[in-house]
Amino acid sequence: MKIIENTIIKPLPSEELIERKEKYWHQTLPDDYKKFLMNNNGAEPIEAYFVYKGLEYGIERFLCVLDKVNLNNKNKMYEINVVEGEIFDRLTDSEDLIGVEILPIADLGNDFLCLDFRENPESPTVCIWDDEESGELDPVTYEVAKTFTEFCSMLYE
């Protein structure tokens, strides 16, 4: 995948930081996505477009992992935990959920690209989370790819 190098958010996350986030989310990220995060944290892609059911979507920016999120950090609005926290009650159908089932990984404008752990936590699919259609405790998602690598192969300029 081609990305705009100067948009990578640094410092890049370490394996240890990603492991801490995984414990917080109660999920294990797929290896292909972890590698992407450790090299391209929060980057804007050059190959930003993909088609799902005849509609073209564009990735504005991948979300990032930050060790510390503070009010002065200009990238805080792209941090996975910040985004997930803002829309949490619309990403799950369980009030009692501990961790995440649907994890946002990229900003699509109004919607988010996500990893969906609901069917198979060991191998999450990539989906579009539909902001307009989703309600509180009623997420609406559309599976786009079986893996993050498969999703990346769908992207074009």
Short mmCIF file of N, CA and C in Angstrom, two decimals:
data_model
loop_
_atom_site.label_atom_id
_atom_site.label_comp_id
_atom_site.label_asym_id
_atom_site.label_seq_id
_atom_site.Cartn_x
_atom_site.Cartn_y
_atom_site.Cartn_z
N MET A 1 0.84 -1.17 0.00
CA MET A 1 0.00 0.00 0.00
C MET A 1 0.89 1.24 0.00
N LYS A 2 0.48 2.21 -0.79
CA LYS A 2 1.22 3.47 -0.83
C LYS A 2 0.59 4.46 0.14
N ILE A 3 1.44 5.08 0.94
CA ILE A 3 0.96 6.08 1.89
C ILE A 3 1.77 7.36 1.75
N ILE A 4 1.25 8.44 2.28
CA ILE A 4 1.96 9.71 2.27
C ILE A 4 2.88 9.71 3.49
N GLU A 5 4.17 9.57 3.24
CA GLU A 5 5.16 9.37 4.31
C GLU A 5 5.09 10.41 5.43
N ASN A 6 4.94 11.69 5.07
CA ASN A 6 4.99 12.73 6.11
C ASN A 6 3.70 12.83 6.92
N THR A 7 2.75 11.91 6.68
CA THR A 7 1.51 11.90 7.49
C THR A 7 1.54 10.82 8.56
N ILE A 8 2.60 10.02 8.60
CA ILE A 8 2.72 8.99 9.64
C ILE A 8 2.83 9.69 10.99
N ILE A 9 2.05 9.23 11.95
CA ILE A 9 2.05 9.83 13.28
C ILE A 9 3.09 9.12 14.15
N LYS A 10 4.01 9.92 14.64
CA LYS A 10 5.11 9.39 15.44
C LYS A 10 4.98 9.84 16.88
N PRO A 11 5.53 9.12 17.80
CA PRO A 11 6.36 7.95 17.60
C PRO A 11 5.52 6.74 17.16
N LEU A 12 6.15 5.88 16.36
CA LEU A 12 5.48 4.66 15.94
C LEU A 12 5.25 3.77 17.16
N PRO A 13 4.12 3.06 17.19
CA PRO A 13 3.86 2.21 18.35
C PRO A 13 4.80 1.00 18.40
N SER A 14 5.21 0.67 19.59
CA SER A 14 6.05 -0.52 19.81
C SER A 14 5.15 -1.74 19.99
N GLU A 15 5.76 -2.90 19.95
CA GLU A 15 5.01 -4.13 20.21
C GLU A 15 4.40 -4.09 21.61
N GLU A 16 5.14 -3.54 22.57
CA GLU A 16 4.66 -3.47 23.95
C GLU A 16 3.42 -2.56 24.06
N LEU A 17 3.44 -1.43 23.37
CA LEU A 17 2.28 -0.54 23.39
C LEU A 17 1.07 -1.22 22.75
N ILE A 18 1.28 -1.88 21.64
CA ILE A 18 0.16 -2.58 20.99
C ILE A 18 -0.38 -3.68 21.90
N GLU A 19 0.49 -4.39 22.59
CA GLU A 19 0.04 -5.43 23.53
C GLU A 19 -0.81 -4.82 24.65
N ARG A 20 -0.42 -3.65 25.15
CA ARG A 20 -1.22 -2.98 26.19
C ARG A 20 -2.60 -2.61 25.65
N LYS A 21 -2.65 -2.11 24.43
CA LYS A 21 -3.93 -1.76 23.81
C LYS A 21 -4.79 -3.01 23.61
N GLU A 22 -4.18 -4.09 23.18
CA GLU A 22 -4.92 -5.34 22.98
C GLU A 22 -5.54 -5.81 24.30
N LYS A 23 -4.80 -5.71 25.38
CA LYS A 23 -5.34 -6.08 26.69
C LYS A 23 -6.54 -5.20 27.05
N TYR A 24 -6.42 -3.92 26.78
CA TYR A 24 -7.51 -2.97 27.05
C TYR A 24 -8.74 -3.32 26.20
N TRP A 25 -8.51 -3.66 24.93
CA TRP A 25 -9.62 -3.99 24.03
C TRP A 25 -10.14 -5.41 24.23
N HIS A 26 -9.38 -6.25 24.94
CA HIS A 26 -9.72 -7.67 25.10
C HIS A 26 -9.77 -8.38 23.75
N GLN A 27 -8.89 -8.01 22.86
CA GLN A 27 -8.80 -8.60 21.52
C GLN A 27 -7.34 -8.64 21.10
N THR A 28 -7.01 -9.58 20.25
CA THR A 28 -5.68 -9.65 19.66
C THR A 28 -5.78 -9.21 18.21
N LEU A 29 -5.00 -8.19 17.87
CA LEU A 29 -5.00 -7.69 16.50
C LEU A 29 -4.35 -8.69 15.56
N PRO A 30 -4.83 -8.77 14.33
CA PRO A 30 -4.16 -9.65 13.36
C PRO A 30 -2.75 -9.14 13.07
N ASP A 31 -1.83 -10.07 12.80
CA ASP A 31 -0.43 -9.72 12.58
C ASP A 31 -0.24 -8.72 11.45
N ASP A 32 -1.01 -8.87 10.35
CA ASP A 32 -0.84 -7.96 9.22
C ASP A 32 -1.21 -6.52 9.61
N TYR A 33 -2.22 -6.37 10.43
CA TYR A 33 -2.61 -5.02 10.86
C TYR A 33 -1.61 -4.46 11.88
N LYS A 34 -1.11 -5.31 12.78
CA LYS A 34 -0.09 -4.85 13.75
C LYS A 34 1.13 -4.32 13.01
N LYS A 35 1.58 -5.06 12.01
CA LYS A 35 2.75 -4.64 11.24
C LYS A 35 2.47 -3.30 10.55
N PHE A 36 1.27 -3.16 10.01
CA PHE A 36 0.89 -1.90 9.38
C PHE A 36 0.96 -0.76 10.38
N LEU A 37 0.39 -0.95 11.57
CA LEU A 37 0.42 0.09 12.61
C LEU A 37 1.86 0.48 12.98
N MET A 38 2.71 -0.51 13.13
CA MET A 38 4.08 -0.25 13.59
C MET A 38 4.91 0.46 12.52
N ASN A 39 4.43 0.48 11.27
CA ASN A 39 5.16 1.15 10.19
C ASN A 39 4.44 2.39 9.65
N ASN A 40 3.11 2.44 9.77
CA ASN A 40 2.32 3.48 9.11
C ASN A 40 1.28 4.10 10.04
N ASN A 41 1.56 4.20 11.29
CA ASN A 41 0.64 4.68 12.31
C ASN A 41 -0.09 5.96 11.90
N GLY A 42 -1.40 5.86 11.69
CA GLY A 42 -2.21 7.04 11.42
C GLY A 42 -2.00 7.70 10.08
N ALA A 43 -1.38 7.02 9.13
CA ALA A 43 -1.03 7.64 7.85
C ALA A 43 -2.23 7.87 6.95
N GLU A 44 -2.07 8.85 6.06
CA GLU A 44 -3.02 9.07 4.97
C GLU A 44 -2.54 8.25 3.78
N PRO A 45 -3.40 7.42 3.20
CA PRO A 45 -2.97 6.60 2.08
C PRO A 45 -3.03 7.35 0.75
N ILE A 46 -2.13 7.01 -0.15
CA ILE A 46 -2.22 7.48 -1.53
C ILE A 46 -3.26 6.61 -2.25
N GLU A 47 -3.14 5.32 -2.03
CA GLU A 47 -4.14 4.38 -2.55
C GLU A 47 -5.27 4.36 -1.52
N ALA A 48 -6.21 5.27 -1.68
CA ALA A 48 -7.19 5.53 -0.63
C ALA A 48 -8.60 5.05 -0.97
N TYR A 49 -8.81 4.57 -2.18
CA TYR A 49 -10.19 4.27 -2.61
C TYR A 49 -10.42 2.78 -2.74
N PHE A 50 -11.66 2.39 -2.47
CA PHE A 50 -12.11 1.02 -2.69
C PHE A 50 -13.60 1.06 -3.01
N VAL A 51 -14.06 -0.01 -3.64
CA VAL A 51 -15.48 -0.10 -4.03
C VAL A 51 -16.13 -1.22 -3.24
N TYR A 52 -17.31 -0.92 -2.72
CA TYR A 52 -18.12 -1.92 -2.04
C TYR A 52 -19.54 -1.79 -2.58
N LYS A 53 -20.05 -2.88 -3.14
CA LYS A 53 -21.39 -2.92 -3.73
C LYS A 53 -21.67 -1.73 -4.64
N GLY A 54 -20.71 -1.44 -5.51
CA GLY A 54 -20.87 -0.40 -6.50
C GLY A 54 -20.65 1.02 -6.00
N LEU A 55 -20.43 1.20 -4.71
CA LEU A 55 -20.17 2.54 -4.16
C LEU A 55 -18.68 2.70 -3.88
N GLU A 56 -18.15 3.86 -4.24
CA GLU A 56 -16.75 4.13 -3.97
C GLU A 56 -16.59 4.81 -2.61
N TYR A 57 -15.67 4.28 -1.82
CA TYR A 57 -15.34 4.84 -0.51
C TYR A 57 -13.90 5.33 -0.55
N GLY A 58 -13.62 6.34 0.23
CA GLY A 58 -12.26 6.85 0.33
C GLY A 58 -11.81 6.94 1.77
N ILE A 59 -10.61 6.48 2.02
CA ILE A 59 -10.03 6.58 3.36
C ILE A 59 -9.41 7.95 3.51
N GLU A 60 -9.89 8.72 4.47
CA GLU A 60 -9.28 10.02 4.75
C GLU A 60 -7.96 9.84 5.48
N ARG A 61 -7.97 8.92 6.44
CA ARG A 61 -6.77 8.67 7.24
C ARG A 61 -6.98 7.38 8.02
N PHE A 62 -5.90 6.61 8.17
CA PHE A 62 -5.95 5.48 9.09
C PHE A 62 -5.85 6.04 10.50
N LEU A 63 -6.44 5.36 11.45
CA LEU A 63 -6.35 5.78 12.84
C LEU A 63 -5.01 5.32 13.42
N CYS A 64 -4.64 5.93 14.52
CA CYS A 64 -3.32 5.66 15.10
C CYS A 64 -3.45 5.12 16.52
N VAL A 65 -2.32 4.67 17.03
CA VAL A 65 -2.19 4.26 18.42
C VAL A 65 -1.18 5.20 19.06
N LEU A 66 -1.60 5.86 20.11
CA LEU A 66 -0.71 6.76 20.85
C LEU A 66 -0.53 6.22 22.26
N ASP A 67 0.65 6.40 22.80
CA ASP A 67 0.91 5.97 24.18
C ASP A 67 0.12 6.82 25.16
N LYS A 68 0.19 8.12 24.98
CA LYS A 68 -0.53 9.04 25.86
C LYS A 68 -1.33 10.01 24.99
N VAL A 69 -2.58 10.17 25.34
CA VAL A 69 -3.44 11.10 24.62
C VAL A 69 -3.70 12.28 25.54
N ASN A 70 -3.26 13.46 25.13
CA ASN A 70 -3.52 14.64 25.95
C ASN A 70 -4.19 15.71 25.09
N LEU A 71 -4.74 16.70 25.74
CA LEU A 71 -5.50 17.74 25.05
C LEU A 71 -4.69 18.52 24.05
N ASN A 72 -3.38 18.61 24.25
CA ASN A 72 -2.53 19.38 23.35
C ASN A 72 -2.05 18.60 22.14
N ASN A 73 -2.34 17.32 22.09
CA ASN A 73 -1.88 16.50 20.97
C ASN A 73 -2.82 16.70 19.79
N LYS A 74 -2.31 17.28 18.71
CA LYS A 74 -3.14 17.59 17.55
C LYS A 74 -3.66 16.32 16.86
N ASN A 75 -3.05 15.17 17.12
CA ASN A 75 -3.47 13.92 16.49
C ASN A 75 -4.44 13.10 17.33
N LYS A 76 -4.85 13.63 18.48
CA LYS A 76 -5.70 12.84 19.38
C LYS A 76 -7.02 12.43 18.72
N MET A 77 -7.53 13.24 17.80
CA MET A 77 -8.81 12.90 17.16
C MET A 77 -8.69 11.71 16.22
N TYR A 78 -7.45 11.27 15.92
CA TYR A 78 -7.23 10.11 15.06
C TYR A 78 -6.82 8.88 15.85
N GLU A 79 -6.82 8.97 17.18
CA GLU A 79 -6.40 7.85 18.02
C GLU A 79 -7.54 6.85 18.14
N ILE A 80 -7.24 5.58 17.97
CA ILE A 80 -8.27 4.54 17.97
C ILE A 80 -9.12 4.60 19.23
N ASN A 81 -8.51 4.67 20.41
CA ASN A 81 -9.29 4.69 21.65
C ASN A 81 -10.20 5.91 21.75
N VAL A 82 -9.74 7.06 21.26
CA VAL A 82 -10.55 8.27 21.30
C VAL A 82 -11.78 8.10 20.41
N VAL A 83 -11.56 7.64 19.19
CA VAL A 83 -12.69 7.43 18.26
C VAL A 83 -13.63 6.37 18.81
N GLU A 84 -13.07 5.27 19.24
CA GLU A 84 -13.89 4.17 19.78
C GLU A 84 -14.70 4.65 20.98
N GLY A 85 -14.12 5.44 21.84
CA GLY A 85 -14.83 5.95 23.01
C GLY A 85 -15.97 6.88 22.64
N GLU A 86 -15.79 7.66 21.58
CA GLU A 86 -16.84 8.59 21.16
C GLU A 86 -18.06 7.89 20.59
N ILE A 87 -17.87 6.73 19.95
CA ILE A 87 -19.00 6.05 19.31
C ILE A 87 -19.27 4.67 19.90
N PHE A 88 -18.70 4.40 21.08
CA PHE A 88 -18.77 3.05 21.67
C PHE A 88 -20.18 2.47 21.70
N ASP A 89 -21.15 3.22 22.18
CA ASP A 89 -22.49 2.66 22.33
C ASP A 89 -23.17 2.38 21.00
N ARG A 90 -22.53 2.77 19.89
CA ARG A 90 -23.07 2.48 18.57
C ARG A 90 -22.23 1.42 17.85
N LEU A 91 -21.20 0.91 18.55
CA LEU A 91 -20.34 -0.15 17.98
C LEU A 91 -20.66 -1.52 18.57
N THR A 92 -21.60 -1.58 19.48
CA THR A 92 -21.93 -2.85 20.13
C THR A 92 -23.42 -2.95 20.34
N ASP A 93 -23.88 -4.17 20.52
CA ASP A 93 -25.29 -4.37 20.86
C ASP A 93 -25.43 -4.87 22.30
N SER A 94 -24.34 -4.75 23.08
CA SER A 94 -24.34 -5.22 24.47
C SER A 94 -23.92 -4.11 25.43
N GLU A 95 -24.80 -3.78 26.35
CA GLU A 95 -24.46 -2.78 27.37
C GLU A 95 -23.36 -3.27 28.30
N ASP A 96 -23.24 -4.58 28.44
CA ASP A 96 -22.32 -5.17 29.40
C ASP A 96 -20.98 -5.59 28.79
N LEU A 97 -20.73 -5.20 27.56
CA LEU A 97 -19.51 -5.61 26.88
C LEU A 97 -18.27 -5.09 27.60
N ILE A 98 -17.31 -5.97 27.76
CA ILE A 98 -16.00 -5.59 28.26
C ILE A 98 -15.05 -5.73 27.08
N GLY A 99 -14.35 -4.66 26.74
CA GLY A 99 -13.50 -4.67 25.56
C GLY A 99 -14.26 -4.17 24.34
N VAL A 100 -13.85 -4.65 23.17
CA VAL A 100 -14.50 -4.22 21.93
C VAL A 100 -14.90 -5.42 21.09
N GLU A 101 -15.89 -5.23 20.25
CA GLU A 101 -16.26 -6.21 19.24
C GLU A 101 -15.95 -5.66 17.85
N ILE A 102 -16.11 -4.35 17.70
CA ILE A 102 -15.85 -3.67 16.43
C ILE A 102 -14.88 -2.54 16.74
N LEU A 103 -13.71 -2.59 16.10
CA LEU A 103 -12.65 -1.63 16.39
C LEU A 103 -12.40 -0.74 15.17
N PRO A 104 -12.65 0.57 15.29
CA PRO A 104 -12.40 1.46 14.16
C PRO A 104 -10.91 1.57 13.86
N ILE A 105 -10.57 1.51 12.54
CA ILE A 105 -9.15 1.59 12.15
C ILE A 105 -8.89 2.66 11.10
N ALA A 106 -9.94 3.21 10.48
CA ALA A 106 -9.72 4.24 9.46
C ALA A 106 -10.98 5.11 9.35
N ASP A 107 -10.74 6.38 9.06
CA ASP A 107 -11.82 7.37 8.89
C ASP A 107 -12.22 7.40 7.43
N LEU A 108 -13.51 7.15 7.18
CA LEU A 108 -14.05 7.18 5.82
C LEU A 108 -14.89 8.43 5.57
N GLY A 109 -14.73 9.43 6.40
CA GLY A 109 -15.57 10.63 6.28
C GLY A 109 -16.66 10.55 7.32
N ASN A 110 -17.83 10.07 6.94
CA ASN A 110 -18.93 9.90 7.90
C ASN A 110 -18.91 8.54 8.58
N ASP A 111 -18.34 7.56 7.92
CA ASP A 111 -18.31 6.19 8.43
C ASP A 111 -16.88 5.83 8.83
N PHE A 112 -16.71 4.62 9.36
CA PHE A 112 -15.38 4.14 9.73
C PHE A 112 -15.15 2.76 9.17
N LEU A 113 -13.90 2.51 8.78
CA LEU A 113 -13.46 1.17 8.46
C LEU A 113 -13.09 0.52 9.78
N CYS A 114 -13.49 -0.72 9.99
CA CYS A 114 -13.30 -1.37 11.30
C CYS A 114 -12.83 -2.80 11.14
N LEU A 115 -12.24 -3.30 12.22
CA LEU A 115 -12.01 -4.73 12.37
C LEU A 115 -13.20 -5.26 13.16
N ASP A 116 -13.83 -6.31 12.65
CA ASP A 116 -15.02 -6.88 13.28
C ASP A 116 -14.67 -8.24 13.88
N PHE A 117 -14.65 -8.29 15.21
CA PHE A 117 -14.27 -9.50 15.95
C PHE A 117 -15.47 -10.36 16.33
N ARG A 118 -16.67 -9.97 15.98
CA ARG A 118 -17.87 -10.64 16.50
C ARG A 118 -17.98 -12.11 16.08
N GLU A 119 -17.75 -12.43 14.83
CA GLU A 119 -17.91 -13.80 14.36
C GLU A 119 -16.72 -14.69 14.69
N ASN A 120 -15.51 -14.13 14.56
CA ASN A 120 -14.31 -14.91 14.78
C ASN A 120 -13.22 -14.03 15.39
N PRO A 121 -13.12 -13.97 16.71
CA PRO A 121 -12.14 -13.11 17.37
C PRO A 121 -10.69 -13.38 16.95
N GLU A 122 -10.38 -14.60 16.54
CA GLU A 122 -9.02 -14.94 16.13
C GLU A 122 -8.70 -14.42 14.73
N SER A 123 -9.71 -14.14 13.94
CA SER A 123 -9.51 -13.67 12.57
C SER A 123 -10.59 -12.66 12.20
N PRO A 124 -10.46 -11.43 12.70
CA PRO A 124 -11.51 -10.43 12.44
C PRO A 124 -11.59 -10.05 10.97
N THR A 125 -12.80 -9.79 10.52
CA THR A 125 -13.00 -9.31 9.16
C THR A 125 -12.87 -7.80 9.14
N VAL A 126 -12.78 -7.23 7.95
CA VAL A 126 -12.75 -5.78 7.77
C VAL A 126 -14.13 -5.36 7.30
N CYS A 127 -14.68 -4.36 7.97
CA CYS A 127 -16.03 -3.93 7.63
C CYS A 127 -16.14 -2.41 7.60
N ILE A 128 -17.21 -1.95 7.00
CA ILE A 128 -17.59 -0.54 7.05
C ILE A 128 -18.62 -0.44 8.16
N TRP A 129 -18.41 0.47 9.10
CA TRP A 129 -19.42 0.78 10.12
C TRP A 129 -20.17 1.99 9.61
N ASP A 130 -21.49 1.84 9.45
CA ASP A 130 -22.33 2.88 8.87
C ASP A 130 -22.87 3.79 9.97
N ASP A 131 -22.35 5.01 10.02
CA ASP A 131 -22.74 5.98 11.04
C ASP A 131 -24.23 6.32 10.97
N GLU A 132 -24.72 6.56 9.76
CA GLU A 132 -26.10 7.00 9.60
C GLU A 132 -27.11 5.92 9.98
N GLU A 133 -26.80 4.68 9.67
CA GLU A 133 -27.73 3.57 9.93
C GLU A 133 -27.62 3.02 11.35
N SER A 134 -26.46 3.18 11.98
CA SER A 134 -26.25 2.61 13.32
C SER A 134 -26.95 3.44 14.38
N GLY A 135 -27.48 2.74 15.36
CA GLY A 135 -28.10 3.40 16.50
C GLY A 135 -27.45 2.93 17.78
N GLU A 136 -27.89 3.47 18.88
CA GLU A 136 -27.37 3.04 20.17
C GLU A 136 -27.67 1.56 20.37
N LEU A 137 -26.62 0.79 20.66
CA LEU A 137 -26.69 -0.66 20.82
C LEU A 137 -27.25 -1.36 19.58
N ASP A 138 -27.02 -0.76 18.41
CA ASP A 138 -27.51 -1.33 17.15
C ASP A 138 -26.53 -0.96 16.01
N PRO A 139 -25.33 -1.59 16.02
CA PRO A 139 -24.36 -1.26 14.97
C PRO A 139 -24.76 -1.87 13.63
N VAL A 140 -24.57 -1.11 12.57
CA VAL A 140 -24.80 -1.61 11.22
C VAL A 140 -23.45 -1.63 10.50
N THR A 141 -23.06 -2.82 10.07
CA THR A 141 -21.77 -2.99 9.41
C THR A 141 -21.94 -3.77 8.12
N TYR A 142 -20.95 -3.60 7.24
CA TYR A 142 -20.93 -4.31 5.96
C TYR A 142 -19.54 -4.90 5.78
N GLU A 143 -19.45 -6.21 5.69
CA GLU A 143 -18.15 -6.86 5.52
C GLU A 143 -17.58 -6.52 4.15
N VAL A 144 -16.33 -6.06 4.15
CA VAL A 144 -15.65 -5.66 2.93
C VAL A 144 -14.59 -6.69 2.53
N ALA A 145 -13.90 -7.26 3.52
CA ALA A 145 -12.82 -8.21 3.25
C ALA A 145 -12.66 -9.16 4.42
N LYS A 146 -12.13 -10.34 4.14
CA LYS A 146 -11.91 -11.34 5.19
C LYS A 146 -10.70 -11.02 6.06
N THR A 147 -9.71 -10.29 5.50
CA THR A 147 -8.50 -9.95 6.25
C THR A 147 -8.08 -8.52 5.90
N PHE A 148 -7.20 -7.97 6.73
CA PHE A 148 -6.65 -6.64 6.46
C PHE A 148 -5.82 -6.67 5.17
N THR A 149 -5.04 -7.72 4.96
CA THR A 149 -4.25 -7.84 3.73
C THR A 149 -5.14 -7.87 2.51
N GLU A 150 -6.21 -8.64 2.57
CA GLU A 150 -7.16 -8.68 1.45
C GLU A 150 -7.74 -7.29 1.20
N PHE A 151 -8.09 -6.59 2.28
CA PHE A 151 -8.62 -5.24 2.12
C PHE A 151 -7.61 -4.34 1.43
N CYS A 152 -6.36 -4.39 1.86
CA CYS A 152 -5.31 -3.53 1.27
C CYS A 152 -5.16 -3.77 -0.22
N SER A 153 -5.37 -5.01 -0.66
CA SER A 153 -5.26 -5.32 -2.09
C SER A 153 -6.40 -4.72 -2.90
N MET A 154 -7.45 -4.26 -2.25
CA MET A 154 -8.59 -3.63 -2.94
C MET A 154 -8.38 -2.14 -3.18
N LEU A 155 -7.40 -1.54 -2.52
CA LEU A 155 -7.21 -0.10 -2.59
C LEU A 155 -6.56 0.35 -3.90
N TYR A 156 -6.98 1.53 -4.36
CA TYR A 156 -6.41 2.12 -5.57
C TYR A 156 -6.39 3.63 -5.43
N GLU A 157 -5.61 4.29 -6.33
CA GLU A 157 -5.50 5.75 -6.31
C GLU A 157 -6.70 6.40 -6.97
#
